[in-house]
C-alpha positions as protocol buffer text, in pm:
chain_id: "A"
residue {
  index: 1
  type: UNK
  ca { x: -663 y: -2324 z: -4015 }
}
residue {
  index: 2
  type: UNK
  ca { x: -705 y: -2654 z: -3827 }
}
residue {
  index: 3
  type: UNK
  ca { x: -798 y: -2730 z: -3501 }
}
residue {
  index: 4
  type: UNK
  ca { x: -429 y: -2799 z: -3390 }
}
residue {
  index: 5
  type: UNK
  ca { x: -315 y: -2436 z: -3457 }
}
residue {
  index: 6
  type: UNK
  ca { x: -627 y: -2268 z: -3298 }
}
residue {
  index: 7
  type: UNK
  ca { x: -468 y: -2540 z: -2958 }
}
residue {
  index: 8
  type: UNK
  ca { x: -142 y: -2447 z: -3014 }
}
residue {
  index: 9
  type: UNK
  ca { x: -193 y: -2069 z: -3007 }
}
residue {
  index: 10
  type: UNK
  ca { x: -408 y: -2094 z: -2716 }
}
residue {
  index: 11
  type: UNK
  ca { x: -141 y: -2373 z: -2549 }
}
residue {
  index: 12
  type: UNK
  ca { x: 125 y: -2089 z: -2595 }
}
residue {
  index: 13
  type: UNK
  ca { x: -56 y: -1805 z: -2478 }
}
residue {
  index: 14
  type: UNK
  ca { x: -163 y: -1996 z: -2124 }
}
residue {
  index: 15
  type: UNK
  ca { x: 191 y: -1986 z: -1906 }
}
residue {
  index: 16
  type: UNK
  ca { x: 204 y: -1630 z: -2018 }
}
residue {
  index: 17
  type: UNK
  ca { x: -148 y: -1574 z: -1907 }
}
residue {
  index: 18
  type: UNK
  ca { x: -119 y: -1754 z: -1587 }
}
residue {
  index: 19
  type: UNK
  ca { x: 177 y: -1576 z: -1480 }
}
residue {
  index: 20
  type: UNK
  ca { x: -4 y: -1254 z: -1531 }
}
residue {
  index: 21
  type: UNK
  ca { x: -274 y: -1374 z: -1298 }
}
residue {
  index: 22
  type: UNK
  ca { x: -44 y: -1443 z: -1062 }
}
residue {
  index: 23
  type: UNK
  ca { x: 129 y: -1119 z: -1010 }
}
residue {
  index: 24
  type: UNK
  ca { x: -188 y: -956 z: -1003 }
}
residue {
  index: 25
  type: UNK
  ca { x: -275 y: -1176 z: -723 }
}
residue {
  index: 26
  type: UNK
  ca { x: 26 y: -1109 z: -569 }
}
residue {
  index: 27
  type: UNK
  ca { x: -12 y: -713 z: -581 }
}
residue {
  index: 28
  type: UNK
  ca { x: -332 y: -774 z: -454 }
}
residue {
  index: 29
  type: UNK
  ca { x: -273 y: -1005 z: -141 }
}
residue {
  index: 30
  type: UNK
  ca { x: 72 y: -770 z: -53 }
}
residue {
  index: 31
  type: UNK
  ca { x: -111 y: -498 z: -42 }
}
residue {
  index: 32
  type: UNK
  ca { x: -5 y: -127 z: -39 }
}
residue {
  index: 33
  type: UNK
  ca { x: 207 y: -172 z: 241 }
}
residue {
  index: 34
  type: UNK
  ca { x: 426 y: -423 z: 56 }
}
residue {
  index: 35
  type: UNK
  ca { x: 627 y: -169 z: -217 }
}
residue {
  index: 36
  type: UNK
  ca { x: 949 y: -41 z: -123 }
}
residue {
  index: 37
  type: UNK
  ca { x: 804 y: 296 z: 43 }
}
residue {
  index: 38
  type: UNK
  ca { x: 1078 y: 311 z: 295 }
}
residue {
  index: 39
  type: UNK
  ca { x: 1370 y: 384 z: 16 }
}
residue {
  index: 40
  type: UNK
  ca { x: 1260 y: 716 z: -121 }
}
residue {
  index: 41
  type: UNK
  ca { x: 1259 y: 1046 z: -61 }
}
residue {
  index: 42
  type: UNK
  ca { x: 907 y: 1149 z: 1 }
}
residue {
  index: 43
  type: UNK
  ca { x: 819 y: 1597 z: -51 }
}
residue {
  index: 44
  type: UNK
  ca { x: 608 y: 1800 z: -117 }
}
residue {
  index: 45
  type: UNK
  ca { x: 490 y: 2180 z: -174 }
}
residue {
  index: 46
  type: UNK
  ca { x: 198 y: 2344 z: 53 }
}
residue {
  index: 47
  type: UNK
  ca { x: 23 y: 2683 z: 68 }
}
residue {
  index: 48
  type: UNK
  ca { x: -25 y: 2846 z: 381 }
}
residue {
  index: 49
  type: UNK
  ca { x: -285 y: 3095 z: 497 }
}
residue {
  index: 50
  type: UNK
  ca { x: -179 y: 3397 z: 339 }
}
residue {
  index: 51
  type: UNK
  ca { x: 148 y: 3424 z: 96 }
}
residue {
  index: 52
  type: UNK
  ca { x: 426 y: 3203 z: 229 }
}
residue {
  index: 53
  type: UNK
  ca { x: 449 y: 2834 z: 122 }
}
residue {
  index: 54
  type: UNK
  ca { x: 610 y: 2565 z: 293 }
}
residue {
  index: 55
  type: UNK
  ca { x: 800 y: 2239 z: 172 }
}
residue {
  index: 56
  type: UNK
  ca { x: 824 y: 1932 z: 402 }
}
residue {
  index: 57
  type: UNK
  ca { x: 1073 y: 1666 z: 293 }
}
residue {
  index: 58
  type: UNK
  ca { x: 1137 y: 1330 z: 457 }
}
residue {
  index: 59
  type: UNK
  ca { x: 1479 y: 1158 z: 346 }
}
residue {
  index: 60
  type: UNK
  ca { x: 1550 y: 760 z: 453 }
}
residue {
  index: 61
  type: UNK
  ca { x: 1893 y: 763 z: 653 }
}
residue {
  index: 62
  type: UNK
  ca { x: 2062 y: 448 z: 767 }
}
residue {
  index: 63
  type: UNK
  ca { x: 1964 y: 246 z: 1105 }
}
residue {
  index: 64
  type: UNK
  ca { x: 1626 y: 359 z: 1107 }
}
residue {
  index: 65
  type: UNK
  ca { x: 1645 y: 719 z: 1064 }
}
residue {
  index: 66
  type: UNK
  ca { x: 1441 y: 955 z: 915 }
}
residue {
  index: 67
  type: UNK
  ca { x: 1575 y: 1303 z: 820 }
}
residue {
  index: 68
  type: UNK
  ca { x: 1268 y: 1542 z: 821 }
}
residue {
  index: 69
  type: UNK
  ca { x: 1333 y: 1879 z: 633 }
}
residue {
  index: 70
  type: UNK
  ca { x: 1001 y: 2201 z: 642 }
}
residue {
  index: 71
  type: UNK
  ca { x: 1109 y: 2490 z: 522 }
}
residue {
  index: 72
  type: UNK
  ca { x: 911 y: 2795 z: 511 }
}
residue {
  index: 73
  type: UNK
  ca { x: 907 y: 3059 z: 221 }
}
residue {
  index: 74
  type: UNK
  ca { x: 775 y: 3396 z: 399 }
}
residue {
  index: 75
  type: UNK
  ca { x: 773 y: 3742 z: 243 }
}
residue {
  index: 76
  type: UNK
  ca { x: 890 y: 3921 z: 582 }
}
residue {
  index: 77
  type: UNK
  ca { x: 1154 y: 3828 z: 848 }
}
residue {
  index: 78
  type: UNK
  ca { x: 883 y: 3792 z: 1136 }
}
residue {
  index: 79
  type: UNK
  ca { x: 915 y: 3558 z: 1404 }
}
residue {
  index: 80
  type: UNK
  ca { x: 763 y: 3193 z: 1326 }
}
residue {
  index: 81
  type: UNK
  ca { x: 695 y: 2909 z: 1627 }
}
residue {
  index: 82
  type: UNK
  ca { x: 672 y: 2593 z: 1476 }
}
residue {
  index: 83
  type: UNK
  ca { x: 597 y: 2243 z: 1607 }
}
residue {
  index: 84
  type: UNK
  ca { x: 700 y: 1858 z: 1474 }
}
residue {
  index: 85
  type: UNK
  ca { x: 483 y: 1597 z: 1515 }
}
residue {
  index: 86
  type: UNK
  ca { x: 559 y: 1228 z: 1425 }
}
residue {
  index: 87
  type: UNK
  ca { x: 274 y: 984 z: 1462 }
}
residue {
  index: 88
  type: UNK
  ca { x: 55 y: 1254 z: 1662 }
}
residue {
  index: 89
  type: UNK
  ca { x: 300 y: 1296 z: 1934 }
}
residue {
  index: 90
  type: UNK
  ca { x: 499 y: 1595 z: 1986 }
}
residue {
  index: 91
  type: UNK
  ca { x: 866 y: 1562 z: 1859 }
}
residue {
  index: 92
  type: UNK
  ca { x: 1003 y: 1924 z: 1812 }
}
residue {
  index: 93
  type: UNK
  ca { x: 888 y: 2257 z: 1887 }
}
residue {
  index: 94
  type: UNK
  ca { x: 1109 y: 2641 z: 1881 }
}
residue {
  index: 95
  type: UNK
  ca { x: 1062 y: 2950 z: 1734 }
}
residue {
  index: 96
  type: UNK
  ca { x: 1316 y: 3136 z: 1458 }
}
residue {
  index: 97
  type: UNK
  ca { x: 1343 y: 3410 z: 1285 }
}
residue {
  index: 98
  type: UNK
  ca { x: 1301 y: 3384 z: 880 }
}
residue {
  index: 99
  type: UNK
  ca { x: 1607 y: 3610 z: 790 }
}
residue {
  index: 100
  type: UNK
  ca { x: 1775 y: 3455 z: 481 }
}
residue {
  index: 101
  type: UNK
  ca { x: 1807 y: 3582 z: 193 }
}
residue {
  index: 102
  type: UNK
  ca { x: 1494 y: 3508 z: 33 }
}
residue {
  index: 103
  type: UNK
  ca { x: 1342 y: 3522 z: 422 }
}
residue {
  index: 104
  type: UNK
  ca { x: 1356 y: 3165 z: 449 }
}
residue {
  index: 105
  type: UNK
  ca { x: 1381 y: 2949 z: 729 }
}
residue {
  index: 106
  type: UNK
  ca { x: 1469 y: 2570 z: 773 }
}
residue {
  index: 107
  type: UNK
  ca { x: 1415 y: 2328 z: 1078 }
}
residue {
  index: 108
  type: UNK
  ca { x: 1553 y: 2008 z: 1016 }
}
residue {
  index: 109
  type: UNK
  ca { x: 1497 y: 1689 z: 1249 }
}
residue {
  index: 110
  type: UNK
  ca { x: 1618 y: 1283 z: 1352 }
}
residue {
  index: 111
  type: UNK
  ca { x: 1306 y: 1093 z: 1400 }
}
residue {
  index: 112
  type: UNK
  ca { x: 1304 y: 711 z: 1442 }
}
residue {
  index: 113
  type: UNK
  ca { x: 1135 y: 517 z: 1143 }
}
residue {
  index: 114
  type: UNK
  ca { x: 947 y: 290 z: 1285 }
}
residue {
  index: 115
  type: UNK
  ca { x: 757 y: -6 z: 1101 }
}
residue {
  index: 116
  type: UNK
  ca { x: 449 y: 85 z: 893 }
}
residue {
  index: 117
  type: UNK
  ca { x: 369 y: 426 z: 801 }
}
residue {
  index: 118
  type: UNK
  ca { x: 543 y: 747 z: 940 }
}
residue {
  index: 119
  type: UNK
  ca { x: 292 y: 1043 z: 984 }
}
residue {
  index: 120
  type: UNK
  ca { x: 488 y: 1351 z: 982 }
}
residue {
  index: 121
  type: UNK
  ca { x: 284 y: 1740 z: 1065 }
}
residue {
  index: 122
  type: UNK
  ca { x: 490 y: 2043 z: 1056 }
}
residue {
  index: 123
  type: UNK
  ca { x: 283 y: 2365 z: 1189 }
}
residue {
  index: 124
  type: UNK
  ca { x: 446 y: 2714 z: 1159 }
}
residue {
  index: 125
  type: UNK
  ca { x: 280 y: 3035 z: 1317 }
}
residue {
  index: 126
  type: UNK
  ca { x: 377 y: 3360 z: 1221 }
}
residue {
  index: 127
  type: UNK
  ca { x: 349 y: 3564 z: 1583 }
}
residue {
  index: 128
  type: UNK
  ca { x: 331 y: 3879 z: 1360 }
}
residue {
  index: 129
  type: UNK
  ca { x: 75 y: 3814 z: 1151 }
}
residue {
  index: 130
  type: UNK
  ca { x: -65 y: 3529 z: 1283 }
}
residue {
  index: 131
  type: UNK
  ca { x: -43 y: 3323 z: 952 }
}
residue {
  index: 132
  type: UNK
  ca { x: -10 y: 2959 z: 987 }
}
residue {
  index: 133
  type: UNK
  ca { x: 155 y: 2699 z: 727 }
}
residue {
  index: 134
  type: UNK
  ca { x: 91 y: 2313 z: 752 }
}
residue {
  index: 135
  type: UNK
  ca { x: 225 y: 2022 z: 609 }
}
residue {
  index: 136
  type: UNK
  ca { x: 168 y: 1674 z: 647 }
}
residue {
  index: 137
  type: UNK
  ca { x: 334 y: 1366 z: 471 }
}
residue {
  index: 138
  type: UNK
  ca { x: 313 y: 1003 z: 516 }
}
residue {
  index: 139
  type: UNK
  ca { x: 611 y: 768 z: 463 }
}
C-alpha cells in the first residue's frame, strides 16, 4: 500500500467525520431543552401509600393546551379530595367518589402550556383511610 491510498482513505473518511463532530456539537450547545418535548404524550404509573396506584397523563392539544389526565386505582369506593398543581400554583382542587367499576376515578383538566417545562403534581387523599397518592410529571 502506498502513501496515496493510506491519504485517500483518510481524505474520504474526514467530511464524514466532521459532520459527526458537528452534530454532536450541536446536541450539545441546544441543549435538553431543544428536542421536540412539547409533541408527545408524556405518563406514567405511581404507587401510593397503601394499595391504590395512580396514573397521571399529560396529552399536547392545539393552541397551547395541555390535557392533564390522574386517575386513581383504589380498592374501595371511599371518598378522595384531590388537588392540581401546575408550576407550584394551585390549578384544581374537588373531592369524588371512586365508584366505577373497578372503583376508579378520573379528574381530567385544561392547563395552559406555557414555554419551557410544565411541572404537573396531582395529590389524592383518601378521607377514609387517609391514604394519599402522588404524581408528578414534567413536560
Amino acid at each position: 500500500m502506498d502513501h496515496r491510498s493510506t491519504t485517500r482513505a483518510v481524505h474520504s473518511r474526514a467530511p464524514r467525520i466532521l459532520a459527526g463532530l458537528l452534530l454532536a456539537l450541536s446536541m450539545i450547545v441546544a441543549g435538553p431543552s431543544a428536542t421536540a418535548k412539547k409533541s408527545e404524550v408524556e405518563k406514567e404509573m405511581f404507587d401510593c401509600r397503601a394499595s391504590s396506584s395512580v396514573r397521571l397523563k399529560i396529552v399536547p392539544r392545539d393552541s397551547g393546551i395541555l390535557e392533564v389526565t390522574a386517575i386513581v386505582f383504589s380498592e374501595d369506593d371511599d371518598v378522595w379530595d384531590w388537588k392540581l398543581r401546575h408550576n407550584g400554583e394551585l390549578s384544581g382542587k374537588g373531592t369524588v367518589k371512586a365508584k366505577d367499576a373497578d372503583r376508579s376515578f378520573k379528574v381530567v383538566r385544561d392547563m395552559a402550556d406555557f414555554p419551557g417545562p410544565d411541572d404537573v403534581d396531582f395529590r389524592a387523599q383518601n378521607t377514609a383511610t387517609n391514604e394519599v397518592c402522588r404524581a408528578s410529571l414534567t413536560y
